[in-house]
PDB file of C-alpha atoms and ligand atoms in Angstrom:
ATOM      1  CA  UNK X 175     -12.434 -10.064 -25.195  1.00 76.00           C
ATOM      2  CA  UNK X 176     -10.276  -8.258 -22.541  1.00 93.00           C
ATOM      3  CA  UNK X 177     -10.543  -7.066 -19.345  1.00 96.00           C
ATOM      4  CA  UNK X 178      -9.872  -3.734 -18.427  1.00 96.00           C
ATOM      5  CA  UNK X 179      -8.768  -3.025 -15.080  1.00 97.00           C
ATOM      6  CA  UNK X 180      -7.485   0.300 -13.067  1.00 98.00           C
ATOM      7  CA  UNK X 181      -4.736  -0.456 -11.276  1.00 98.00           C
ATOM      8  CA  UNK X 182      -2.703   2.366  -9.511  1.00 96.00           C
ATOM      9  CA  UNK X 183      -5.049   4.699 -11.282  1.00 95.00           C
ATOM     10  CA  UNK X 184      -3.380   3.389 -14.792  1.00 97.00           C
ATOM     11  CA  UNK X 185      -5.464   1.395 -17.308  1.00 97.00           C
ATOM     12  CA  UNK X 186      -4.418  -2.193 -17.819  1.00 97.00           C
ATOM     13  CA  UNK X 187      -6.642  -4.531 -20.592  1.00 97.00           C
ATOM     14  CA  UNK X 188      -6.087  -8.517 -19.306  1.00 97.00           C
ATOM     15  CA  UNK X 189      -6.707 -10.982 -21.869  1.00 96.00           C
ATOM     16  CA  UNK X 190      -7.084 -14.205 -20.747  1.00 95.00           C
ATOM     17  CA  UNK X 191      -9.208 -16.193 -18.407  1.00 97.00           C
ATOM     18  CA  UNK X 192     -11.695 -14.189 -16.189  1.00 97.00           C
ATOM     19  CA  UNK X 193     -11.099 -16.832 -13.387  1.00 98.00           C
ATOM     20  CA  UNK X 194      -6.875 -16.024 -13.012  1.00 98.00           C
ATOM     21  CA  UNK X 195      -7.338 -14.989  -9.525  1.00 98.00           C
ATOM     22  CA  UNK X 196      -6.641 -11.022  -9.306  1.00 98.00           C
ATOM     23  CA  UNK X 197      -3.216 -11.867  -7.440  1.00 98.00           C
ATOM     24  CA  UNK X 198      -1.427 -13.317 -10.211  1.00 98.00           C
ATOM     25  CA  UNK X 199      -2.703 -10.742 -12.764  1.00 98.00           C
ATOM     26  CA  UNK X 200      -0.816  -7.931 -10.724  1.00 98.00           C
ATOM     27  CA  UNK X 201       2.269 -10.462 -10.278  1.00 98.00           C
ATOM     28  CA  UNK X 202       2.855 -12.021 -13.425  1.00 98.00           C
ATOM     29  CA  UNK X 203       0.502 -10.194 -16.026  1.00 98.00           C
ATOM     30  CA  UNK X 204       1.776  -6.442 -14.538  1.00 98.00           C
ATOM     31  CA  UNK X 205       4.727  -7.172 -12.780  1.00 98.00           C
ATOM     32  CA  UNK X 206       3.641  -5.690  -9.554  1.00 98.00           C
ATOM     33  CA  UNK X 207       5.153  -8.078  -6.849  1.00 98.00           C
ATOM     34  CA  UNK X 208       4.759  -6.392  -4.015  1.00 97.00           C
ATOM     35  CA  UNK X 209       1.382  -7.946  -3.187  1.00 98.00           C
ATOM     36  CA  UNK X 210       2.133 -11.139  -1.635  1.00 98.00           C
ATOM     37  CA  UNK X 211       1.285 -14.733  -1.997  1.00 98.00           C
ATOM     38  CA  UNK X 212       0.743 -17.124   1.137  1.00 98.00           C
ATOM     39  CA  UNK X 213      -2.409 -19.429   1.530  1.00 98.00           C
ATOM     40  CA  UNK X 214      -4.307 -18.620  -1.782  1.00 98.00           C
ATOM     41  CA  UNK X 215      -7.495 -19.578   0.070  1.00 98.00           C
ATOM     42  CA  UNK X 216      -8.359 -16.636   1.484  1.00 98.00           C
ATOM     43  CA  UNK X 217      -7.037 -17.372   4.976  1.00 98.00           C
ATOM     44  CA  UNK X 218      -3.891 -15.260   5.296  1.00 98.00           C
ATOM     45  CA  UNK X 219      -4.353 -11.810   4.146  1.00 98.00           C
ATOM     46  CA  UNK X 220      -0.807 -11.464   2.267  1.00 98.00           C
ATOM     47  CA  UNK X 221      -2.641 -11.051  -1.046  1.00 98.00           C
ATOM     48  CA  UNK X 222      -4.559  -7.927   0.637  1.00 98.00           C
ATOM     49  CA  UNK X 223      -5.051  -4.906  -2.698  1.00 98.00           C
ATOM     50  CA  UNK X 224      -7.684  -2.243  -2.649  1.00 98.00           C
ATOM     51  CA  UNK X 225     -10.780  -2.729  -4.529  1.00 98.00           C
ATOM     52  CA  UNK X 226     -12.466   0.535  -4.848  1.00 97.00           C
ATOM     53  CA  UNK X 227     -11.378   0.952  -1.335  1.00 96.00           C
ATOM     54  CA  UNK X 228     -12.641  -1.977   0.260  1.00 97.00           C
ATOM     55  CA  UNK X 229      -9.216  -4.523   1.391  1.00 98.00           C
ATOM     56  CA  UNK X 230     -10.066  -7.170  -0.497  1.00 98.00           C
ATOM     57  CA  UNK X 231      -8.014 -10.731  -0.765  1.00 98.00           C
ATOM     58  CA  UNK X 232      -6.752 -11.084  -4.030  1.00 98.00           C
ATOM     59  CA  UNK X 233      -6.152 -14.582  -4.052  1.00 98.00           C
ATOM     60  CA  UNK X 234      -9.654 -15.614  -4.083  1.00 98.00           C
ATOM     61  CA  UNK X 235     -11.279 -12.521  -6.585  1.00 98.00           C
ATOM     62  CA  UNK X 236     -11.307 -13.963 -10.241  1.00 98.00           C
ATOM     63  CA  UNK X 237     -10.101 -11.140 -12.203  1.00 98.00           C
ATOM     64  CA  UNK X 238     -13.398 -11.195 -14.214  1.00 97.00           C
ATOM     65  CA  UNK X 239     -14.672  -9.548 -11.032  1.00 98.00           C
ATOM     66  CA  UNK X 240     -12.248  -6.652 -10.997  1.00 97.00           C
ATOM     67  CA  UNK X 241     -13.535  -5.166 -14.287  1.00 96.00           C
ATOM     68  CA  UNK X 242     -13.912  -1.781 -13.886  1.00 95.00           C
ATOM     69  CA  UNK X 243     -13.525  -1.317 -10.171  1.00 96.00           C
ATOM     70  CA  UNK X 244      -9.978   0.748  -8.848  1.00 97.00           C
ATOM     71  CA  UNK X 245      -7.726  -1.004  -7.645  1.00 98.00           C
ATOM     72  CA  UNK X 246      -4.453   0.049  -5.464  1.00 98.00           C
ATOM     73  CA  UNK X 247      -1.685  -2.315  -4.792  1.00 98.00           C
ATOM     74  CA  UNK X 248       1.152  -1.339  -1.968  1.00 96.00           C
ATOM     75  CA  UNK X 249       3.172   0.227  -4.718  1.00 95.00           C
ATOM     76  CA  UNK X 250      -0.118   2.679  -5.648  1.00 95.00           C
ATOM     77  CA  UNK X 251      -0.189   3.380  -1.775  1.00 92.00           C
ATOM     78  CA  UNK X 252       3.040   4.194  -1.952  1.00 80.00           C
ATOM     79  CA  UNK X 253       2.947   7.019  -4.848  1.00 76.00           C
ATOM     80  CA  UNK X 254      -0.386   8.220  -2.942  1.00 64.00           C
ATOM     81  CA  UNK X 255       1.641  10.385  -1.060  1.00 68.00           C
ATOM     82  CA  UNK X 256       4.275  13.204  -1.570  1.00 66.00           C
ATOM     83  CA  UNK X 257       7.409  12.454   0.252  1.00 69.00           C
ATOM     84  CA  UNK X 258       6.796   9.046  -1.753  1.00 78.00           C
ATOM     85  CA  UNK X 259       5.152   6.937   1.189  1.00 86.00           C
ATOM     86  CA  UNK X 260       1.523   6.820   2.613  1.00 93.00           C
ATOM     87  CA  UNK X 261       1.275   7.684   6.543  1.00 94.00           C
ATOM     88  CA  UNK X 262       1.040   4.005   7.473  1.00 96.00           C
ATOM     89  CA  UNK X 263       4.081   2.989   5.556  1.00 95.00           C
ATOM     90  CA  UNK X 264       5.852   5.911   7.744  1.00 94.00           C
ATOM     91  CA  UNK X 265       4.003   5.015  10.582  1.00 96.00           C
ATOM     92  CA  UNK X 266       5.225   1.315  10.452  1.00 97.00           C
ATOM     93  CA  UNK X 267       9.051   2.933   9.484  1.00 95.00           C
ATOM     94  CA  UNK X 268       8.713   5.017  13.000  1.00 96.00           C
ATOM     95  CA  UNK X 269       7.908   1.841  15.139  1.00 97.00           C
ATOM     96  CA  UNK X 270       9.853  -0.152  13.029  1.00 97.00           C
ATOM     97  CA  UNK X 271       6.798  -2.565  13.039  1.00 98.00           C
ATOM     98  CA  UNK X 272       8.037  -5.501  10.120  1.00 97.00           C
ATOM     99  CA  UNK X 273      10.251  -8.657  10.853  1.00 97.00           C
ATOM    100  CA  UNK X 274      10.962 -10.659   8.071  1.00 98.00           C
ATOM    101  CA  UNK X 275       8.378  -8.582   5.837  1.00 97.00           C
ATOM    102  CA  UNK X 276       6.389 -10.918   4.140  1.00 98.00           C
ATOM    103  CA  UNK X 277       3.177 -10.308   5.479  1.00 98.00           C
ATOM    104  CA  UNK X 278       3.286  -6.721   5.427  1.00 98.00           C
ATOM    105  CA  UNK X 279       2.207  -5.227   2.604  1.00 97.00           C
ATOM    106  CA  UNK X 280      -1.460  -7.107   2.795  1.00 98.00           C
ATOM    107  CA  UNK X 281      -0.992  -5.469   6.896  1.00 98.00           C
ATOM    108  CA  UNK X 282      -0.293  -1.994   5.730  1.00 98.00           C
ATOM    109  CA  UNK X 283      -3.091  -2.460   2.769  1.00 98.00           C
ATOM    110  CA  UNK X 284      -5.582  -3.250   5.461  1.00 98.00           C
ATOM    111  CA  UNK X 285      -4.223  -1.171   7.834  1.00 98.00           C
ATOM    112  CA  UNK X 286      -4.648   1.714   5.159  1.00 97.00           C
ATOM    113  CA  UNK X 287      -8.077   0.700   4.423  1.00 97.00           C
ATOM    114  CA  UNK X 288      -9.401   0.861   8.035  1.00 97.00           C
ATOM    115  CA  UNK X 289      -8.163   4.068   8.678  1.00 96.00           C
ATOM    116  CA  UNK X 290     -10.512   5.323   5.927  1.00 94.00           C
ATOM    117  CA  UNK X 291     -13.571   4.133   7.542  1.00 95.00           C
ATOM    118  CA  UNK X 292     -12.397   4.838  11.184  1.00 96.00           C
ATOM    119  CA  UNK X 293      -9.866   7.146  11.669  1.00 95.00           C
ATOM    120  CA  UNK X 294      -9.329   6.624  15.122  1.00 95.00           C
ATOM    121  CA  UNK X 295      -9.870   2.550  15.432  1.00 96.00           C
ATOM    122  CA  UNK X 296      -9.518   1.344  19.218  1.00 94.00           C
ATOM    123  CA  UNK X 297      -7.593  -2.161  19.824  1.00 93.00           C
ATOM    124  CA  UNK X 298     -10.717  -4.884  19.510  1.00 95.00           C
ATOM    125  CA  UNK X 299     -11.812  -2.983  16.335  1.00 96.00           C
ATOM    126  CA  UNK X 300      -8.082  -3.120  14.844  1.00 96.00           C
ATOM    127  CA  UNK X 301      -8.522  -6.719  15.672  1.00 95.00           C
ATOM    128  CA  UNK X 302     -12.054  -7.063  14.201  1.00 96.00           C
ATOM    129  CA  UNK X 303     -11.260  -5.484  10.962  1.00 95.00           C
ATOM    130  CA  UNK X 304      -7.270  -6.791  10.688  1.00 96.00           C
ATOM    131  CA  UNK X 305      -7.756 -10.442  10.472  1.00 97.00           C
ATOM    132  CA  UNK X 306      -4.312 -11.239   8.308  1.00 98.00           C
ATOM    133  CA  UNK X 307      -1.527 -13.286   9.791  1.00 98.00           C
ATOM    134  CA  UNK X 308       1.900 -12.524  10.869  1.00 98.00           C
ATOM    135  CA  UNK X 309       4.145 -15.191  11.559  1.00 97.00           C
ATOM    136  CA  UNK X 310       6.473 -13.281  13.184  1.00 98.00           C
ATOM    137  CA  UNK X 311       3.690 -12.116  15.671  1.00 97.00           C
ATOM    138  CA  UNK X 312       4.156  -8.217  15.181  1.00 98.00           C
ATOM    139  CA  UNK X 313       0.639  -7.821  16.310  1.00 97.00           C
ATOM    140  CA  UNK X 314       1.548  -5.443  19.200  1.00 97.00           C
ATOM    141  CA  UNK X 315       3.535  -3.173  16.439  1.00 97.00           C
ATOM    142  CA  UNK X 316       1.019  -2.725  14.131  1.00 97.00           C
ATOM    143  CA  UNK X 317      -1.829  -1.903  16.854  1.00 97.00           C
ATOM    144  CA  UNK X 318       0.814   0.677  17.893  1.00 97.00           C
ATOM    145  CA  UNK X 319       1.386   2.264  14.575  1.00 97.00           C
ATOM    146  CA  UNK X 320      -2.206   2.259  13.516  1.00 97.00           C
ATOM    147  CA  UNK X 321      -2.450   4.003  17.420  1.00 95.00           C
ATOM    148  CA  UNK X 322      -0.072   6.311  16.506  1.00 95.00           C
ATOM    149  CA  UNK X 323      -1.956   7.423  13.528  1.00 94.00           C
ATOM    150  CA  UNK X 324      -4.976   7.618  15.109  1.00 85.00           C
ATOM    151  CA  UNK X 325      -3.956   9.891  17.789  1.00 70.00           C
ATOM    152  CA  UNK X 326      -3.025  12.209  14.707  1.00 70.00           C
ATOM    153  CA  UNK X 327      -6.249  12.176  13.230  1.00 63.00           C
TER     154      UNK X 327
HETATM  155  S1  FES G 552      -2.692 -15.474  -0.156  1.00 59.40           S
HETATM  156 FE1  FES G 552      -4.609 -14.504  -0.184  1.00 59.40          FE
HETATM  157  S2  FES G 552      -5.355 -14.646   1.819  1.00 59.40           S
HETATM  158 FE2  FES G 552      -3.515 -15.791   1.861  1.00 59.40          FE
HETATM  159  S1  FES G 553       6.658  -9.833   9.521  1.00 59.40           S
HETATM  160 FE1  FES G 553       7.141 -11.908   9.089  1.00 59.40          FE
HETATM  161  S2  FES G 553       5.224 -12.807   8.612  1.00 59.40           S
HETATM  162 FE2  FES G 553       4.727 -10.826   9.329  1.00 59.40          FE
END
């Protein structure tokens, strides 16, 4: 029996084991690689999708729990909008806020995520709610471009 999944607001029927973690159903069952892998325990935040709106570690969800709910990866966020990127994405493109990248789409997922719940987020609650890790250390960037979008709102 298959799984059907939402992903990007598309339908998607998985057919194997309910316990492939989430993450490598969007990478290697749907080809969407834009959601990262780095600890696979839950730890890092690279893996970070949408699942119905909550940011949500993808490594660690067994696919079996997905069934049914929406789920948006970075590449849904990105077709969210009209000029073909969400706010944060142009926020972070404005303060320029990446290094070498890697961690940044499971940043901008849970960036995206707690703007929804609190539009204007001050600096310990962008901390509190944006536990993923940056090697590079662009912490200070993406408090600024969350900032920026908050002083929009
Ligand atoms: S790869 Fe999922 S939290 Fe690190
Ligand atoms: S930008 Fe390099 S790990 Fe975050």
């Amino acid at each position: 029996m298959s799984i059907r999944l939402t992903i990007n607001g598309q339908p998607f029927d998985f057919a194997g084991e309910p316990e492939k973690p989430l993450l490598w159903v969007l990478r290697e069952d749907v080809g969407l690689s834009g959601t990262k892998y780095g600890c696979g325990v839950a730890a890092c935040g690279a893996c970070t999708v949408h699942v119905d709106g909550v940011a949500t570690r993808s490594c660690s969800l067994p696919v079996g729990a997905a069934a049914g709910a929406e789920i948006i990866t970075i590449e849904g966020l990105a077709a969210s909008n009209d000029a073909g990127r969400h706010p944060v994405q142009q926020a972070w493109e404005r303060l320029q806020v990446p290094q070498c990248g890697y961690c940044q789409s499971g940043m901008i997922m849970a960036a995206a995520a707690l703007l929804v719940k609190n539009p204007r987020p001050e600096d310990d609650e962008i901390n509190a709610a944006i536990t993923n890790l940056c090697r590079c250390g662009t912490y200070p960037r993406i408090r600024a471009a969350i900032r920026s979008l908050a002083s929009e709102a």
